[in-house]
Coordinates of C-alpha atoms and ligand atoms in Angstrom, one line a residue:
M213 CA 145.1 72.6 40.1
R214 CA 142.7 71.0 37.6
L215 CA 140.7 68.1 38.9
S216 CA 141.0 66.6 35.4
E217 CA 144.8 66.3 36.1
L218 CA 144.7 65.6 39.9
L219 CA 145.3 62.0 41.1
A220 CA 142.3 61.9 43.4
P221 CA 140.6 58.6 42.7
T222 CA 137.2 58.9 44.5
L223 CA 135.2 55.8 45.3
R224 CA 131.4 55.5 45.4
E225 CA 131.3 52.3 47.4
V226 CA 132.3 52.0 51.1
P227 CA 135.5 49.9 51.1
A228 CA 135.1 46.7 53.0
E229 CA 138.5 47.0 54.8
A230 CA 137.5 50.2 56.6
E231 CA 135.5 50.4 59.9
V232 CA 135.8 53.9 61.2
I233 CA 134.5 57.0 59.3
S234 CA 137.9 58.7 58.9
H235 CA 139.4 55.6 57.2
I236 CA 136.3 55.1 55.0
L237 CA 136.3 58.8 53.9
M238 CA 140.0 59.0 53.3
L239 CA 139.9 56.0 51.0
R240 CA 136.7 57.2 49.3
A241 CA 138.0 60.7 48.8
G242 CA 141.1 59.3 47.2
M243 CA 143.5 60.6 49.9
I244 CA 145.2 57.4 51.0
R245 CA 145.7 53.9 49.8
K246 CA 146.8 50.9 51.8
V247 CA 150.1 49.2 50.9
A248 CA 150.3 46.7 53.7
S249 CA 148.7 46.4 57.1
G250 CA 149.2 49.8 58.9
V251 CA 151.2 51.1 55.9
Y252 CA 149.7 53.7 53.6
T253 CA 150.5 55.9 50.7
Y254 CA 149.3 59.5 51.0
L255 CA 147.9 60.7 47.6
P256 CA 148.2 64.3 46.7
L257 CA 145.0 65.5 48.5
G258 CA 145.8 63.6 51.6
Y259 CA 149.4 64.7 51.6
R260 CA 148.3 68.4 51.3
V261 CA 146.4 68.0 54.5
I262 CA 149.4 66.4 56.2
K263 CA 151.6 69.3 55.1
K264 CA 149.1 71.8 56.4
V265 CA 149.2 70.2 59.9
I266 CA 153.0 70.0 59.7
E267 CA 153.2 73.7 58.9
I268 CA 151.0 74.6 61.8
I269 CA 153.1 72.5 64.1
R270 CA 156.3 74.1 62.8
E271 CA 155.0 77.6 63.4
E272 CA 154.0 76.8 66.9
M273 CA 157.2 75.0 67.8
D274 CA 159.4 77.7 66.2
N275 CA 157.4 80.3 68.2
K276 CA 158.4 78.7 71.4
G277 CA 162.1 78.6 70.4
G278 CA 162.0 75.0 69.0
Q279 CA 164.8 74.2 66.6
E280 CA 164.0 71.7 63.8
L281 CA 166.5 69.0 62.9
M282 CA 166.3 65.6 61.3
L283 CA 167.4 62.5 63.1
P284 CA 168.0 59.1 61.4
I285 CA 165.2 56.6 61.2
I286 CA 167.7 53.8 61.3
Q287 CA 169.0 53.5 64.9
P288 CA 171.9 51.3 66.1
A289 CA 171.0 48.7 68.7
E290 CA 174.0 49.9 70.9
L291 CA 172.1 53.1 71.9
W292 CA 169.0 51.1 72.8
L293 CA 171.1 48.7 74.8
E294 CA 172.6 51.6 76.6
S295 CA 169.2 53.0 77.6
G296 CA 168.0 49.5 78.5
R297 CA 165.1 49.6 76.0
W298 CA 166.5 47.1 73.4
N299 CA 165.1 44.2 75.5
V300 CA 162.0 45.8 77.0
Y301 CA 160.5 47.5 74.0
G302 CA 159.4 44.1 72.8
D303 CA 157.8 43.1 69.5
E304 CA 156.7 46.7 68.7
L305 CA 160.3 47.5 67.7
F306 CA 161.0 46.9 64.1
R307 CA 164.4 45.3 64.1
L308 CA 166.8 44.8 61.3
R309 CA 170.3 43.6 60.7
D310 CA 172.9 44.9 58.3
R311 CA 175.2 42.9 56.1
H312 CA 177.8 42.9 58.8
G313 CA 175.4 41.3 61.3
R314 CA 174.9 44.6 63.3
D315 CA 171.5 45.1 64.8
F316 CA 169.4 48.2 64.2
A317 CA 165.9 49.4 64.8
L318 CA 163.5 51.6 62.8
G319 CA 162.8 54.5 65.1
P320 CA 159.5 54.3 67.1
T321 CA 160.7 57.3 69.0
H322 CA 164.0 59.1 69.4
E323 CA 165.1 59.6 73.0
E324 CA 168.2 57.5 72.5
I325 CA 169.4 59.2 69.4
I326 CA 168.8 62.8 70.6
T327 CA 170.3 62.2 74.0
D328 CA 173.4 60.8 72.2
L329 CA 173.6 63.9 70.1
V330 CA 173.3 66.3 73.0
R331 CA 175.7 64.4 75.3
N332 CA 178.3 64.8 72.6
E333 CA 177.7 68.4 71.7
V334 CA 176.6 70.2 74.8
R335 CA 179.1 70.8 77.6
S336 CA 178.0 73.9 79.5
Y337 CA 175.0 75.3 81.2
K338 CA 175.3 78.2 78.8
Q339 CA 174.1 76.0 76.0
L340 CA 170.9 75.1 77.8
P341 CA 167.9 75.0 77.5
L342 CA 167.4 73.3 74.2
L343 CA 164.2 72.5 72.4
L344 CA 164.9 70.2 69.5
Y345 CA 162.3 68.7 67.2
Q346 CA 161.7 66.9 64.0
I347 CA 158.8 65.7 61.9
Q348 CA 159.2 62.4 60.2
N349 CA 158.0 58.8 59.8
K350 CA 157.9 56.6 62.9
Y351 CA 157.8 52.8 62.9
R352 CA 156.0 50.6 65.4
D353 CA 155.0 47.0 64.7
E354 CA 151.7 47.5 66.4
R355 CA 149.9 44.4 67.6
R356 CA 146.6 45.6 66.0
P357 CA 147.2 48.2 63.3
R358 CA 143.8 49.5 62.4
F359 CA 141.5 52.3 61.5
G360 CA 143.6 53.5 58.7
L361 CA 145.9 56.4 59.8
M362 CA 144.7 56.1 63.3
R363 CA 146.9 53.2 64.3
G364 CA 149.5 52.6 61.6
R365 CA 152.8 50.8 61.7
E366 CA 154.4 53.6 59.7
F367 CA 153.1 57.0 60.7
I368 CA 154.1 60.6 60.8
M369 CA 155.1 62.1 64.1
Q370 CA 156.4 65.4 65.3
D371 CA 158.7 64.8 68.3
L372 CA 160.4 67.4 70.4
Y373 CA 162.9 66.9 73.2
S374 CA 163.7 69.4 75.8
F375 CA 167.0 69.6 77.7
D376 CA 167.2 71.7 80.8
R377 CA 169.6 72.4 83.7
D378 CA 167.1 71.5 86.4
E379 CA 163.5 70.7 87.3
A380 CA 162.5 74.3 87.2
G381 CA 163.8 74.6 83.7
L382 CA 161.9 71.4 82.7
E383 CA 158.7 72.8 84.2
L384 CA 159.1 75.9 82.0
S385 CA 159.8 73.8 78.8
Y386 CA 156.9 71.5 79.7
R387 CA 154.5 74.5 80.0
K388 CA 155.7 75.9 76.7
M389 CA 155.0 72.7 74.9
Y390 CA 151.7 72.2 76.6
E391 CA 150.7 75.6 75.3
A392 CA 152.1 75.1 71.9
Y393 CA 150.4 71.7 71.5
S394 CA 147.1 73.2 72.7
R395 CA 147.4 75.9 70.0
V396 CA 148.3 73.3 67.3
F397 CA 145.1 71.3 68.0
S398 CA 142.9 74.4 68.2
R399 CA 144.4 75.7 64.9
C400 CA 143.6 72.3 63.3
G401 CA 139.9 73.0 64.3
L402 CA 139.7 70.2 66.8
K403 CA 137.7 69.9 70.0
F404 CA 140.1 68.3 72.5
R405 CA 140.8 67.8 76.2
V406 CA 144.1 67.6 77.9
V407 CA 144.1 64.7 80.4
E408 CA 146.4 63.3 83.0
A409 CA 147.9 60.1 81.8
D410 CA 150.1 57.2 82.8
P411 CA 153.8 57.5 81.8
G412 CA 153.9 53.8 80.7
A413 CA 157.1 52.3 79.3
I414 CA 158.7 55.6 78.3
G415 CA 159.2 56.4 81.9
G416 CA 159.2 59.8 83.7
S417 CA 157.0 61.4 86.3
S418 CA 154.3 63.6 84.9
T419 CA 152.5 63.4 81.6
H420 CA 149.4 64.7 79.8
E421 CA 147.7 63.5 76.7
F422 CA 145.8 65.6 74.2
M423 CA 142.6 63.8 73.4
V424 CA 140.3 64.6 70.5
M425 CA 136.8 63.7 71.7
A426 CA 135.2 61.1 69.4
D427 CA 133.2 57.9 69.9
S428 CA 135.6 56.0 67.8
G429 CA 138.5 56.9 70.1
E430 CA 140.4 54.0 71.5
A431 CA 141.1 55.7 74.8
A432 CA 138.7 56.0 77.7
I433 CA 138.8 59.2 79.7
V434 CA 137.0 60.5 82.7
F435 CA 136.4 64.1 83.4
C436 CA 134.8 66.0 86.3
E437 CA 131.5 67.7 85.7
S438 CA 132.3 70.3 88.3
C439 CA 136.1 71.0 88.1
E440 CA 138.9 70.9 85.6
Y441 CA 140.0 67.3 86.4
A442 CA 140.3 65.0 83.4
A443 CA 142.3 61.8 83.1
N444 CA 142.9 58.8 81.0
V445 CA 141.1 55.9 82.9
E446 CA 144.4 54.2 83.0
K447 CA 145.6 56.9 85.3
A448 CA 142.4 58.2 87.0
E449 CA 142.7 58.1 90.8
A450 CA 140.1 56.3 92.8
V451 CA 138.6 58.0 95.8
V452 CA 138.2 55.7 98.8
D453 CA 135.3 56.1 101.1
E454 CA 137.3 56.0 104.3
Q455 CA 134.4 54.7 106.4
T456 CA 135.1 51.3 107.9
S457 CA 132.0 49.4 108.6
A458 CA 131.0 49.1 112.3
E459 CA 130.0 45.5 111.6
E460 CA 131.4 43.0 114.0
M461 CA 133.9 40.5 112.6
L462 CA 132.6 37.0 112.5
A463 CA 134.6 33.8 112.3
W464 CA 135.3 32.7 108.8
E465 CA 134.1 29.4 107.4
E466 CA 134.1 27.5 104.2
V467 CA 130.9 27.0 102.3
S468 CA 130.1 24.9 99.3
T469 CA 129.5 26.8 96.1
P470 CA 129.3 24.2 93.3
G471 CA 129.9 25.7 89.9
A472 CA 129.8 29.3 91.2
R473 CA 132.9 31.0 89.8
S474 CA 132.1 34.5 88.6
I475 CA 131.1 37.3 90.9
E476 CA 127.5 37.1 89.5
E477 CA 127.3 33.4 90.2
V478 CA 128.7 33.6 93.7
S479 CA 126.5 36.6 94.4
S480 CA 123.3 34.9 93.4
F481 CA 124.3 31.5 94.9
L482 CA 125.1 32.9 98.3
K483 CA 122.6 35.8 98.1
V484 CA 125.2 38.5 98.9
D485 CA 125.9 41.8 97.1
P486 CA 128.9 41.8 94.7
Q487 CA 130.2 44.6 97.0
R488 CA 130.7 42.0 99.7
I489 CA 132.7 39.7 97.5
I490 CA 136.5 40.0 97.1
K491 CA 137.4 39.5 93.4
S492 CA 140.7 37.6 93.2
L493 CA 142.6 37.7 89.9
V494 CA 145.7 35.7 89.2
Y495 CA 148.4 37.4 87.1
Q496 CA 151.7 36.3 85.7
T497 CA 154.7 38.7 85.7
E498 CA 158.3 38.3 84.9
D499 CA 158.8 38.1 88.7
G500 CA 156.3 35.4 89.3
I501 CA 152.6 35.1 90.1
V502 CA 150.5 37.9 91.7
L503 CA 147.1 37.7 93.3
A504 CA 145.3 41.0 92.8
L505 CA 142.2 41.9 94.9
V506 CA 139.4 44.3 94.2
R507 CA 135.8 44.6 95.5
G508 CA 133.4 42.4 93.5
D509 CA 131.6 45.3 92.0
R510 CA 134.8 46.9 90.7
E511 CA 137.1 46.2 87.8
I512 CA 140.8 46.0 88.1
N513 CA 143.1 48.6 86.4
E514 CA 146.0 46.6 85.0
V515 CA 148.0 49.7 84.2
K516 CA 147.9 50.7 87.9
L517 CA 148.6 47.2 89.0
Q518 CA 151.6 47.0 86.7
N519 CA 152.9 50.3 88.1
V520 CA 152.5 49.1 91.7
L521 CA 154.4 45.9 90.8
D522 CA 157.0 47.8 88.7
S523 CA 156.8 44.9 86.3
L524 CA 157.6 45.0 82.6
R525 CA 155.1 42.3 81.6
L526 CA 151.7 41.5 83.2
F527 CA 149.1 39.2 81.9
M528 CA 146.3 36.9 83.2
A529 CA 147.7 33.6 84.4
D530 CA 146.6 30.6 82.4
E531 CA 144.5 27.8 83.9
R532 CA 147.5 25.6 84.6
S533 CA 149.3 28.3 86.6
V534 CA 146.1 29.0 88.6
A535 CA 145.6 25.3 89.3
E536 CA 149.3 25.0 90.5
L537 CA 148.9 28.0 92.7
T538 CA 145.5 27.3 94.3
G539 CA 145.1 23.6 93.8
A540 CA 141.7 24.5 92.4
E541 CA 140.0 25.1 89.1
P542 CA 139.8 28.8 88.1
G543 CA 137.1 30.8 89.8
F544 CA 137.9 29.7 93.3
A545 CA 141.1 31.6 94.1
G546 CA 141.4 33.7 97.2
P547 CA 143.9 35.4 99.5
V548 CA 143.3 33.3 102.7
N549 CA 146.2 31.0 103.4
I550 CA 147.6 31.3 100.0
K551 CA 151.4 30.8 99.6
G552 CA 154.1 31.5 97.0
V553 CA 152.4 34.6 95.5
R554 CA 152.5 38.3 96.1
V555 CA 149.0 39.6 97.2
I556 CA 148.1 43.1 96.1
A557 CA 144.9 44.5 97.5
D558 CA 143.0 47.5 96.4
Q559 CA 142.6 50.1 99.1
E560 CA 138.8 49.5 99.3
V561 CA 139.3 45.8 100.0
M562 CA 140.9 46.6 103.3
L563 CA 137.6 48.3 104.4
M564 CA 135.5 45.3 103.7
R565 CA 133.9 43.3 106.6
N566 CA 132.8 39.7 106.6
A567 CA 133.5 39.3 103.0
V568 CA 133.3 36.4 100.6
T569 CA 136.4 35.0 98.8
G570 CA 137.4 31.9 96.9
A571 CA 138.8 29.1 99.2
N572 CA 141.5 27.8 96.8
K573 CA 139.4 24.7 96.6
T574 CA 137.2 23.8 93.7
D575 CA 133.5 24.5 94.3
T576 CA 134.2 26.2 97.6
H577 CA 134.2 29.8 99.0
I578 CA 134.9 31.3 102.4
I579 CA 132.5 33.6 104.1
N580 CA 133.2 36.2 106.8
V581 CA 136.7 36.9 105.6
N582 CA 138.1 40.0 107.2
P583 CA 141.1 41.6 105.5
G584 CA 143.9 42.4 107.9
R585 CA 142.7 39.6 110.2
D586 CA 142.5 36.6 107.8
F587 CA 145.1 37.7 105.3
I588 CA 147.6 40.5 105.1
P589 CA 148.4 41.7 101.6
D590 CA 152.0 42.4 100.5
K591 CA 150.8 45.7 99.3
V592 CA 147.7 47.9 99.5
A593 CA 147.3 50.3 96.6
D594 CA 144.9 52.0 94.3
I595 CA 144.5 49.3 91.6
R596 CA 140.9 49.8 90.5
L597 CA 139.4 51.2 87.4
V598 CA 137.5 54.5 87.9
K599 CA 134.2 54.8 86.1
A600 CA 131.5 57.3 85.4
G601 CA 129.6 58.3 88.5
D602 CA 132.6 57.9 90.7
P603 CA 133.6 60.9 92.8
C604 CA 136.3 63.3 91.4
P605 CA 139.6 62.9 93.2
R606 CA 140.0 66.7 93.3
C607 CA 136.6 68.1 94.2
R608 CA 134.4 65.1 94.9
G609 CA 132.2 66.2 92.0
K610 CA 130.8 63.5 89.7
L611 CA 133.0 62.0 87.0
S612 CA 131.7 61.4 83.4
E613 CA 133.2 59.1 80.8
A614 CA 134.0 59.8 77.2
R615 CA 136.1 58.4 74.4
G616 CA 139.1 60.1 73.0
I617 CA 141.7 59.8 70.3
E618 CA 145.1 60.5 71.6
V619 CA 146.7 62.9 69.2
G620 CA 149.6 64.1 71.3
Q621 CA 151.4 63.6 74.5
V622 CA 153.9 65.5 76.7
F623 CA 156.2 63.9 79.2
K624 CA 158.4 65.0 82.0
L625 CA 161.2 62.5 81.6
G626 CA 163.5 63.9 84.3
T627 CA 166.9 62.2 84.2
K628 CA 165.9 58.8 83.0
Y629 CA 167.7 59.0 79.7
S630 CA 170.4 61.5 80.6
K631 CA 171.4 59.1 83.4
A632 CA 171.4 56.0 81.3
L633 CA 173.3 57.6 78.5
G634 CA 175.4 60.0 80.6
A635 CA 174.2 63.3 79.2
K636 CA 175.9 65.8 81.5
F637 CA 176.9 69.5 81.5
L638 CA 179.0 71.7 83.7
D639 CA 177.1 74.2 85.9
E640 CA 178.2 77.7 87.0
N641 CA 180.4 76.1 89.6
G642 CA 182.1 73.8 87.2
K643 CA 180.2 70.9 88.6
E644 CA 178.9 68.0 86.5
Q645 CA 175.1 67.7 86.4
L646 CA 172.6 65.5 84.6
M647 CA 170.4 67.2 82.0
V648 CA 166.7 67.2 82.9
M649 CA 164.7 66.1 79.9
G650 CA 161.2 66.2 78.5
C651 CA 159.7 64.6 75.4
Y652 CA 156.7 65.6 73.4
G653 CA 154.9 64.0 70.4
I654 CA 152.1 64.7 68.0
G655 CA 150.7 62.0 65.8
V656 CA 150.5 64.1 62.6
S657 CA 148.8 61.4 60.5
R658 CA 146.5 60.5 63.4
T659 CA 145.6 64.1 63.9
V660 CA 144.3 64.2 60.3
A661 CA 142.2 61.1 60.9
A662 CA 140.9 62.6 64.1
A663 CA 139.9 65.8 62.3
I664 CA 137.7 63.8 60.0
E665 CA 136.2 61.9 62.9
Q666 CA 135.0 65.2 64.2
N667 CA 134.2 66.9 60.9
H668 CA 132.1 65.0 58.5
D669 CA 128.5 64.3 57.5
D670 CA 126.7 61.7 55.4
D671 CA 128.1 63.2 52.2
G672 CA 131.8 63.3 53.2
I673 CA 134.5 65.2 54.9
I674 CA 134.1 68.8 56.1
W675 CA 137.6 70.1 56.4
P676 CA 138.3 72.9 58.9
M677 CA 139.6 75.7 56.8
P678 CA 143.2 75.8 58.2
I679 CA 143.9 72.2 57.2
A680 CA 141.7 71.8 54.1
P681 CA 143.6 70.4 51.1
Y682 CA 142.3 73.4 49.1
H683 CA 140.1 76.2 50.3
A684 CA 137.7 76.1 47.4
V685 CA 136.6 74.2 44.4
I686 CA 135.3 76.0 41.4
I687 CA 132.7 74.0 39.4
P688 CA 131.7 75.1 36.0
V689 CA 128.4 73.3 35.5
S690 CA 129.3 72.4 32.0
A691 CA 132.9 72.0 31.1
K692 CA 131.9 72.1 27.5
D693 CA 130.5 75.6 27.9
K694 CA 133.2 77.9 26.7
D695 CA 131.8 81.0 28.5
Q696 CA 131.5 79.2 31.8
M697 CA 135.0 77.8 31.5
K698 CA 136.3 81.2 30.8
I699 CA 134.7 82.7 33.9
A700 CA 135.9 79.7 35.9
E701 CA 139.5 80.0 34.6
S702 CA 139.7 83.7 35.3
L703 CA 138.2 83.3 38.8
Y704 CA 140.8 80.5 39.4
I705 CA 143.7 82.7 38.4
S706 CA 142.5 85.7 40.5
L707 CA 141.8 83.5 43.6
T708 CA 145.2 81.9 43.3
A709 CA 146.9 85.3 42.9
Q710 CA 145.1 86.3 46.2
G711 CA 146.4 83.3 48.1
V712 CA 143.2 81.4 48.0
E713 CA 144.0 77.7 47.3
A714 CA 141.5 76.6 44.6
V715 CA 140.9 73.8 42.3
I716 CA 138.8 73.8 39.1
D717 CA 136.6 70.9 38.4
D718 CA 137.1 71.0 34.6
R719 CA 136.2 67.3 34.2
N720 CA 133.7 66.5 31.5
E721 CA 131.3 65.0 34.1
R722 CA 127.6 65.6 35.0
P723 CA 127.2 68.4 37.6
G724 CA 125.8 65.8 40.1
V725 CA 129.0 63.9 40.0
K726 CA 131.1 67.0 40.5
F727 CA 129.0 68.1 43.4
K728 CA 129.2 64.7 45.0
D729 CA 133.0 64.6 44.7
A730 CA 133.3 68.1 46.1
D731 CA 131.2 67.1 49.1
L732 CA 133.1 63.9 49.6
I733 CA 136.5 65.5 49.4
G734 CA 135.2 68.2 51.7
F735 CA 136.4 71.5 50.2
P736 CA 135.2 74.2 52.6
L737 CA 133.8 76.3 49.8
R738 CA 132.2 75.4 46.5
I739 CA 131.9 78.0 43.8
V740 CA 129.4 77.2 41.1
I741 CA 129.6 78.8 37.7
G742 CA 126.4 78.1 35.7
S743 CA 124.3 79.9 33.2
K744 CA 123.6 82.7 35.7
A745 CA 127.3 83.5 35.7
V746 CA 127.3 83.8 32.0
E747 CA 124.0 85.7 31.7
E748 CA 123.9 87.8 34.9
G749 CA 127.5 87.7 36.1
V750 CA 126.5 86.0 39.3
V751 CA 128.3 83.1 41.0
E752 CA 127.1 80.9 43.8
I753 CA 129.2 80.2 46.9
R754 CA 128.2 77.3 49.0
H755 CA 129.7 76.6 52.5
R756 CA 130.3 72.9 52.9
R757 CA 129.9 73.0 56.7
N758 CA 126.3 74.3 56.9
G759 CA 125.1 74.2 53.3
N760 CA 124.6 78.0 53.3
V761 CA 124.6 79.6 49.8
Q762 CA 125.7 83.1 49.0
T763 CA 125.6 84.7 45.6
A764 CA 128.1 87.3 44.5
K765 CA 128.8 89.3 41.4
I766 CA 131.9 87.9 39.7
E767 CA 133.9 91.1 40.4
S768 CA 133.2 90.9 44.1
A769 CA 133.6 87.1 44.4
V770 CA 137.3 87.1 44.9
P771 CA 137.6 89.5 47.8
L772 CA 134.5 87.9 49.4
I773 CA 136.0 84.4 49.1
K774 CA 139.4 85.6 50.3
K775 CA 137.7 87.2 53.4
I776 CA 135.8 84.0 54.2
V777 CA 139.0 82.0 54.1
E778 CA 141.0 84.4 56.1
D779 CA 138.2 84.9 58.7
E780 CA 137.9 81.2 59.2
I781 CA 141.6 80.7 59.6
A782 CA 141.8 83.6 62.0
E783 CA 139.0 82.2 64.0
S784 CA 141.0 79.0 64.7
L785 CA 143.9 81.2 66.0
A786 CA 141.7 83.1 68.4
Ligands
ATP213 P1 148.9 54.8 71.7 O1 148.7 54.7 73.2 O2 147.7 55.3 70.9 O3 149.5 53.5 71.2 P2 151.4 56.0 72.4 O4 151.0 56.6 73.7 O5 152.1 54.8 72.3 O6 150.0 55.9 71.5 P3 153.3 58.1 71.9 O7 154.5 57.4 72.2 O8 152.8 59.0 73.0 O9 152.1 57.1 71.5 O10 153.4 58.9 70.5 C1 153.1 60.3 70.3 C2 151.9 60.4 69.4 O11 152.1 59.6 68.2 C3 150.6 59.8 70.0 O12 150.0 60.7 70.9 C4 149.8 59.5 68.8 O13 149.1 60.7 68.4 C5 150.8 59.1 67.8 N1 150.9 57.7 67.5 C6 151.4 56.8 68.4 N2 151.3 55.5 67.8 C7 150.7 55.7 66.6 C8 150.3 54.8 65.6 N3 150.5 53.5 65.7 N4 149.7 55.3 64.5 C9 149.5 56.7 64.3 N5 149.8 57.5 65.3 C10 150.4 57.1 66.4
MG214 MG1 151.1 58.4 74.2

């Protein structure tokens, strides 16, 4: 490819719309352009990277016995009604209606469609297991599309669905995919961690997320400094220090706390540690109001709370609901003598002695509250947010925190969808059984963004060799110099013939401009053809990643470059 012909409109300025580095660099390198919020066009260079990632995924899926198919993006509402997700998926589902008034959705994921296919086509245990996958656009009307390809409303996903006869079969399929996904991300040159995660709305029992470590990541993860434990904070288990205090229980009494609402205010007003205050938070769910309690120095984990409640929707109650419930202004809610609400207490709360809580009276708190004596929660559960420094739930080592970009996720679905849609098979005894399913997804476009987050410098992108749009750029210092161009052209032809993907920068630009663009786009190798090439037959090979420069005789340049490319690709496979 000739850069003079390539549609790669690079930008010098940092685009105002972009906040994170991958978004900035993909715009600047002429790889993507925005069409609407969360909707992008992939230009030729950007799309080449996408295709590289897709090819890696294909190889790894096929290696594990995956079969590629293509499911429709337009999905009939009936299937979503059957699974029960039409109403619970909410505003994220892009819905549309055809000319006959029938409802459809643009696929955000494909459990319904694939389960429908398999229930119609698979009858016998002999046809299982099945690993079926596709790579295509997905549609989610995200509340906050942002960061370019990181969180789009239209994005590319690889999704695989496994169908097995039983749990043991699922376990095997799950392990295969876990391995395949790990290989995909290693091959893309990414530093990642696999973390335990919360299954969320998709359902199922066990799930892991593949997290690319990056400060710009939207996910918070904790990992143990001593063992292998790593989890999304949404899921991370809290360790409870089982020791109950030996403190004697005192009689509770109301005290006046004018204007003291927050934990800090109450703590400094009453001169008690936040640890001795019960934080009471009022939530609204589809099944009414909930009072959630955690220790004053802790934060609540809303994902855990929602799971405990098994609720579809959970949000902080507004001032009016709080007033109706407690008869007080916000900031004075508490569990003692409260009515008409479910009370969920964090495990740690039950160990507190002579604690402080709101009195459900404006400007008033209660001291010497003893959980179990003065109030009995409807449920005691782990509902707090784990943070750095907390003990590891596996080995009691110390947990650290980091940020990650979720590039993939694997789920054990079990029979959730096969039951809802009736996907059954006949076992060896001719008995009908439900298929046991798993689902697995990689955000292809997000993976590309994540790769840039981890591989860049002040000058631009530094593509890992296996996913670089081209392996090398050949730069004749002067495109007007016929001798330089001749060498460049012949090198280009030889490299291409040897399977090295190269571009020639044949534009009539100053060398400085060409070098800047080469760095910005991030070709792993830059081959400069200058006067030395003409006079001495020597070319210069510069490595984008570390700036190292090698020189080589023109004759030996091709095998040398080929070897560098092959070695770097092989390294990612190791
Ligand atoms: P998130 O929590 O980031 O919204 P998710 O857990 O809802 O993602 P999954 O349903 O697990 O996403 O989808 C599989 C993969 O698709 C994710 O791991 C992620 O890499 C990618 N993905 C999901 N949503 C988006 C999006 N809006 N834009 C780009 N990629 C996405
Ligand atoms: Mg996910």
